[in-house]
């Protein structure tokens, strides 16, 4: 198997790993331990009224018949808007930057932006069950033919979760259909859901497990991954941050899209209000 020269991704994983090993020392320096747990709980809530900019690094190997490899960093800012005393609008953006080789063919290489996803959750203030509903958009921002769909898409998104102090459990999902774009390209018709369970601690550390399911109705393919994860809230200078690492374990997937294994490291910049 050919190993890609992803020096940036390796450095990102190494930095995240080092900080996670030392999260206890950082937590001891944090005077307000309860506030660290509160931030960890808010980061586990996709519709929390909290500005954050996660950088999600994904490294996968053994993709498809050519044993391809891919490094993808998802830039994922979350920006909330207060519409009223009882209603927030939480906007979530995902802009992927992809570097892959031997995925679309032998001795091939693609680098650039992939298509962006924009989701807007209307989240009323509720007790017990947390709800969020709204539209999801597929925006054709890809800079390479093989990295995007050349289609504009739209569909519904929903979040249902329960959160107590230290425990978050729920799921979010969206279904997007293409409605415009290059008529020569295949239509986009895809369902995505993420199921998550997270437990946080006073230090700001967290343990959890996540499962992601992607169903491509157009191509009739399903990809299911499971990811146990560990994370930590800390500060670098005056900047509050969260670090998390997890394996990407494929459970179900067509041989054309399923990787042999993967690894994810997340570095999130947090801006408490």
Short mmCIF file of C-alpha atoms in Angstrom, two decimals:
data_model
loop_
_atom_site.label_atom_id
_atom_site.label_comp_id
_atom_site.label_asym_id
_atom_site.label_seq_id
_atom_site.Cartn_x
_atom_site.Cartn_y
_atom_site.Cartn_z
CA UNK A 1 0.00 0.00 0.00
CA UNK A 2 1.31 3.41 -0.93
CA UNK A 3 1.43 5.89 1.94
CA UNK A 4 0.53 9.50 1.07
CA UNK A 5 2.79 12.32 2.08
CA UNK A 6 0.36 14.00 4.43
CA UNK A 7 2.76 15.87 6.67
CA UNK A 8 0.11 18.39 7.69
CA UNK A 9 -2.37 15.71 8.76
CA UNK A 10 0.26 13.75 10.68
CA UNK A 11 1.30 16.90 12.52
CA UNK A 12 -2.35 17.64 13.36
CA UNK A 13 -2.90 14.15 14.77
CA UNK A 14 0.33 14.33 16.75
CA UNK A 15 -0.52 17.72 18.25
CA UNK A 16 -4.00 16.54 19.24
CA UNK A 17 -2.57 13.37 20.79
CA UNK A 18 -0.02 15.30 22.86
CA UNK A 19 -2.64 17.69 24.20
CA UNK A 20 -4.98 14.85 25.10
CA UNK A 21 -2.22 13.12 27.04
CA UNK A 22 -1.71 16.32 29.01
CA UNK A 23 -5.31 17.43 29.46
CA UNK A 24 -5.14 16.71 33.22
CA UNK A 25 -2.37 19.23 33.70
CA UNK A 26 -4.29 21.86 31.78
CA UNK A 27 -7.47 21.11 33.71
CA UNK A 28 -5.67 21.67 37.01
CA UNK A 29 -4.76 25.14 35.84
CA UNK A 30 -8.43 25.87 35.07
CA UNK A 31 -9.94 27.37 38.23
CA UNK A 32 -13.56 26.93 37.16
CA UNK A 33 -13.72 23.17 36.63
CA UNK A 34 -17.52 23.20 36.43
CA UNK A 35 -17.38 25.68 33.57
CA UNK A 36 -15.08 23.32 31.67
CA UNK A 37 -17.68 20.56 31.98
CA UNK A 38 -20.39 22.98 30.90
CA UNK A 39 -18.40 23.81 27.77
CA UNK A 40 -17.87 20.10 27.07
CA UNK A 41 -21.64 19.57 27.34
CA UNK A 42 -22.32 22.49 25.00
CA UNK A 43 -19.84 21.13 22.45
CA UNK A 44 -21.74 17.83 22.56
CA UNK A 45 -24.97 19.68 21.76
CA UNK A 46 -25.19 20.55 18.03
CA UNK A 47 -27.72 23.33 18.71
CA UNK A 48 -26.06 24.94 21.74
CA UNK A 49 -25.90 28.72 21.58
CA UNK A 50 -22.13 28.76 21.33
CA UNK A 51 -19.79 30.04 18.63
CA UNK A 52 -17.13 27.49 17.72
CA UNK A 53 -14.84 26.65 14.81
CA UNK A 54 -13.97 22.92 14.75
CA UNK A 55 -11.29 21.67 12.37
CA UNK A 56 -12.03 17.99 11.79
CA UNK A 57 -9.05 16.04 10.38
CA UNK A 58 -9.88 12.69 8.76
CA UNK A 59 -7.29 10.22 7.50
CA UNK A 60 -8.48 7.03 5.78
CA UNK A 61 -6.62 4.20 4.04
CA UNK A 62 -7.50 1.23 1.87
CA UNK A 63 -10.30 2.87 -0.12
CA UNK A 64 -11.79 1.01 -3.08
CA UNK A 65 -10.23 -1.36 -5.60
CA UNK A 66 -7.00 0.69 -5.89
CA UNK A 67 -6.34 0.73 -2.13
CA UNK A 68 -6.56 4.51 -2.11
CA UNK A 69 -5.93 6.94 0.72
CA UNK A 70 -7.53 10.25 1.64
CA UNK A 71 -6.83 13.15 3.98
CA UNK A 72 -9.82 15.45 4.48
CA UNK A 73 -10.06 18.44 6.76
CA UNK A 74 -13.57 19.72 7.39
CA UNK A 75 -13.76 23.37 8.40
CA UNK A 76 -16.95 23.49 10.48
CA UNK A 77 -17.87 26.88 11.99
CA UNK A 78 -21.01 27.02 14.12
CA UNK A 79 -22.72 30.42 14.43
CA UNK A 80 -25.87 30.90 16.56
CA UNK A 81 -28.42 33.69 16.17
CA UNK A 82 -30.95 34.66 18.83
CA UNK A 83 -34.31 35.16 17.11
CA UNK A 84 -36.34 35.60 20.30
CA UNK A 85 -36.26 34.76 23.99
CA UNK A 86 -37.42 31.23 23.21
CA UNK A 87 -35.98 30.54 19.77
CA UNK A 88 -32.43 30.32 18.41
CA UNK A 89 -31.19 29.75 14.89
CA UNK A 90 -28.03 27.62 14.85
CA UNK A 91 -26.15 27.67 11.55
CA UNK A 92 -23.57 24.98 10.87
CA UNK A 93 -21.20 25.01 7.89
CA UNK A 94 -18.99 22.19 6.58
CA UNK A 95 -16.34 23.06 4.00
CA UNK A 96 -14.15 20.02 3.13
CA UNK A 97 -10.61 20.28 1.80
CA UNK A 98 -9.51 16.96 0.29
CA UNK A 99 -6.15 15.46 -0.68
CA UNK A 100 -6.52 11.93 -2.06
CA UNK A 101 -4.61 9.47 -4.20
CA UNK A 102 -5.50 6.17 -5.90
CA UNK A 103 -9.20 6.70 -5.08
CA UNK A 104 -10.61 7.45 -8.54
CA UNK A 105 -8.06 5.24 -10.32
CA UNK A 106 -4.55 3.85 -10.12
CA UNK A 107 -1.83 6.52 -9.80
CA UNK A 108 -4.39 9.33 -9.62
CA UNK A 109 -4.28 12.34 -7.31
CA UNK A 110 -6.86 15.02 -6.52
CA UNK A 111 -6.54 18.02 -4.24
CA UNK A 112 -8.94 20.87 -3.57
CA UNK A 113 -12.28 21.87 -2.10
CA UNK A 114 -15.20 19.47 -2.06
CA UNK A 115 -18.88 20.47 -1.89
CA UNK A 116 -19.99 22.45 1.16
CA UNK A 117 -22.96 21.60 3.38
CA UNK A 118 -24.88 24.32 5.20
CA UNK A 119 -27.47 23.47 7.87
CA UNK A 120 -29.77 25.81 9.76
CA UNK A 121 -31.46 24.48 12.89
CA UNK A 122 -34.37 26.35 14.44
CA UNK A 123 -34.00 25.39 18.10
CA UNK A 124 -36.74 26.37 20.57
CA UNK A 125 -35.94 26.47 24.25
CA UNK A 126 -37.35 23.27 25.70
CA UNK A 127 -37.06 21.22 28.88
CA UNK A 128 -35.97 17.61 28.78
CA UNK A 129 -35.78 16.83 25.06
CA UNK A 130 -33.75 19.21 22.86
CA UNK A 131 -35.11 19.69 19.36
CA UNK A 132 -33.81 21.33 16.21
CA UNK A 133 -35.33 21.39 12.72
CA UNK A 134 -34.53 23.28 9.54
CA UNK A 135 -33.15 23.10 6.03
CA UNK A 136 -29.88 21.60 4.82
CA UNK A 137 -28.16 22.76 1.64
CA UNK A 138 -25.57 21.19 -0.63
CA UNK A 139 -23.45 23.91 -2.27
CA UNK A 140 -21.24 22.97 -5.28
CA UNK A 141 -17.95 24.51 -4.14
CA UNK A 142 -15.70 21.68 -5.42
CA UNK A 143 -12.60 22.78 -7.34
CA UNK A 144 -11.98 19.34 -8.87
CA UNK A 145 -14.42 17.31 -10.99
CA UNK A 146 -13.91 14.16 -8.94
CA UNK A 147 -14.29 15.96 -5.60
CA UNK A 148 -17.82 17.25 -6.10
CA UNK A 149 -21.24 16.71 -7.61
CA UNK A 150 -21.66 19.96 -9.58
CA UNK A 151 -25.16 19.98 -8.08
CA UNK A 152 -27.07 22.30 -5.75
CA UNK A 153 -29.20 20.41 -3.24
CA UNK A 154 -31.70 21.03 -0.48
CA UNK A 155 -33.62 18.98 2.07
CA UNK A 156 -34.74 18.76 5.72
CA UNK A 157 -32.56 18.31 8.79
CA UNK A 158 -33.52 17.32 12.32
CA UNK A 159 -31.88 16.94 15.72
CA UNK A 160 -33.34 15.10 18.73
CA UNK A 161 -31.33 14.71 21.92
CA UNK A 162 -31.47 14.57 25.70
CA UNK A 163 -28.85 16.19 27.85
CA UNK A 164 -28.33 15.99 31.57
CA UNK A 165 -25.28 17.20 33.46
CA UNK A 166 -22.42 15.22 32.02
CA UNK A 167 -24.49 13.02 29.69
CA UNK A 168 -25.56 13.75 26.10
CA UNK A 169 -27.39 11.29 23.87
CA UNK A 170 -29.21 11.81 20.59
CA UNK A 171 -29.03 11.92 16.84
CA UNK A 172 -29.04 14.39 13.97
CA UNK A 173 -30.01 13.61 10.40
CA UNK A 174 -30.55 15.18 7.01
CA UNK A 175 -31.84 14.14 3.60
CA UNK A 176 -30.67 16.16 0.60
CA UNK A 177 -31.87 16.00 -3.01
CA UNK A 178 -30.24 17.84 -5.90
CA UNK A 179 -32.51 20.45 -7.49
CA UNK A 180 -30.18 22.21 -9.94
CA UNK A 181 -26.72 21.96 -11.50
CA UNK A 182 -24.89 20.20 -14.28
CA UNK A 183 -27.42 18.06 -16.15
CA UNK A 184 -24.64 15.73 -17.32
CA UNK A 185 -23.81 14.71 -13.75
CA UNK A 186 -25.74 12.16 -11.70
CA UNK A 187 -28.45 13.45 -9.39
CA UNK A 188 -27.64 13.74 -5.69
CA UNK A 189 -29.95 11.87 -3.31
CA UNK A 190 -28.38 11.13 0.06
CA UNK A 191 -29.41 10.51 3.66
CA UNK A 192 -27.01 11.10 6.55
CA UNK A 193 -27.42 10.50 10.28
CA UNK A 194 -25.11 10.69 13.27
CA UNK A 195 -25.96 8.93 16.53
CA UNK A 196 -23.95 10.01 19.57
CA UNK A 197 -23.45 9.30 23.27
CA UNK A 198 -21.04 11.44 25.32
CA UNK A 199 -20.15 11.61 29.00
CA UNK A 200 -18.27 14.65 30.30
CA UNK A 201 -16.31 15.23 33.52
CA UNK A 202 -15.62 18.27 35.71
CA UNK A 203 -12.13 18.61 34.26
CA UNK A 204 -13.60 19.14 30.79
CA UNK A 205 -12.58 15.67 29.62
CA UNK A 206 -15.15 13.57 27.77
CA UNK A 207 -15.63 10.00 26.61
CA UNK A 208 -18.13 8.91 24.02
CA UNK A 209 -19.09 6.86 21.02
CA UNK A 210 -20.49 8.00 17.68
CA UNK A 211 -21.93 6.15 14.72
CA UNK A 212 -22.34 7.74 11.28
CA UNK A 213 -24.58 6.33 8.56
CA UNK A 214 -24.52 7.58 4.97
CA UNK A 215 -27.06 6.18 2.53
CA UNK A 216 -26.55 7.11 -1.13
CA UNK A 217 -29.93 6.32 -2.68
CA UNK A 218 -28.75 7.21 -6.18
CA UNK A 219 -25.78 4.85 -6.07
CA UNK A 220 -27.51 2.34 -3.74
CA UNK A 221 -24.56 2.28 -1.32
CA UNK A 222 -24.45 2.39 2.47
CA UNK A 223 -21.51 3.34 4.68
CA UNK A 224 -21.65 2.86 8.46
CA UNK A 225 -18.79 3.74 10.82
CA UNK A 226 -18.41 3.56 14.60
CA UNK A 227 -16.03 5.81 16.52
CA UNK A 228 -15.24 5.61 20.25
CA UNK A 229 -13.73 8.95 21.22
CA UNK A 230 -11.91 10.88 23.93
CA UNK A 231 -11.81 14.66 24.23
CA UNK A 232 -10.69 17.50 26.49
CA UNK A 233 -11.43 21.19 27.04
CA UNK A 234 -8.37 23.34 27.71
CA UNK A 235 -6.88 26.78 27.13
CA UNK A 236 -3.94 27.90 25.05
CA UNK A 237 -3.12 31.37 26.23
CA UNK A 238 -6.53 33.01 26.40
CA UNK A 239 -8.12 30.79 23.73
CA UNK A 240 -10.53 28.10 24.89
CA UNK A 241 -10.21 24.93 22.81
CA UNK A 242 -11.37 21.35 22.60
CA UNK A 243 -9.27 18.45 21.36
CA UNK A 244 -10.63 15.02 20.47
CA UNK A 245 -9.30 11.88 18.80
CA UNK A 246 -11.08 8.75 17.60
CA UNK A 247 -10.67 5.82 15.22
CA UNK A 248 -12.99 5.54 12.23
CA UNK A 249 -14.08 1.90 12.25
CA UNK A 250 -16.01 0.83 9.12
CA UNK A 251 -18.83 -1.60 9.90
CA UNK A 252 -20.81 -1.67 6.64
CA UNK A 253 -19.84 -0.39 3.23
CA UNK A 254 -19.56 -1.26 -0.44
CA UNK A 255 -16.04 -2.25 -1.48
CA UNK A 256 -15.89 0.77 -3.80
CA UNK A 257 -16.20 3.30 -0.95
CA UNK A 258 -15.38 1.50 2.29
CA UNK A 259 -11.91 2.22 3.73
CA UNK A 260 -9.94 -0.41 5.62
CA UNK A 261 -9.49 1.95 8.57
CA UNK A 262 -9.31 5.59 9.52
CA UNK A 263 -8.44 8.11 12.20
CA UNK A 264 -10.03 11.44 13.15
CA UNK A 265 -8.60 14.31 15.19
CA UNK A 266 -10.64 17.41 16.00
CA UNK A 267 -9.29 20.77 17.11
CA UNK A 268 -12.10 23.20 17.98
CA UNK A 269 -11.75 26.90 18.79
CA UNK A 270 -14.47 27.93 21.27
CA UNK A 271 -15.77 31.45 21.86
CA UNK A 272 -17.91 31.43 25.02
CA UNK A 273 -20.45 34.23 25.16
#
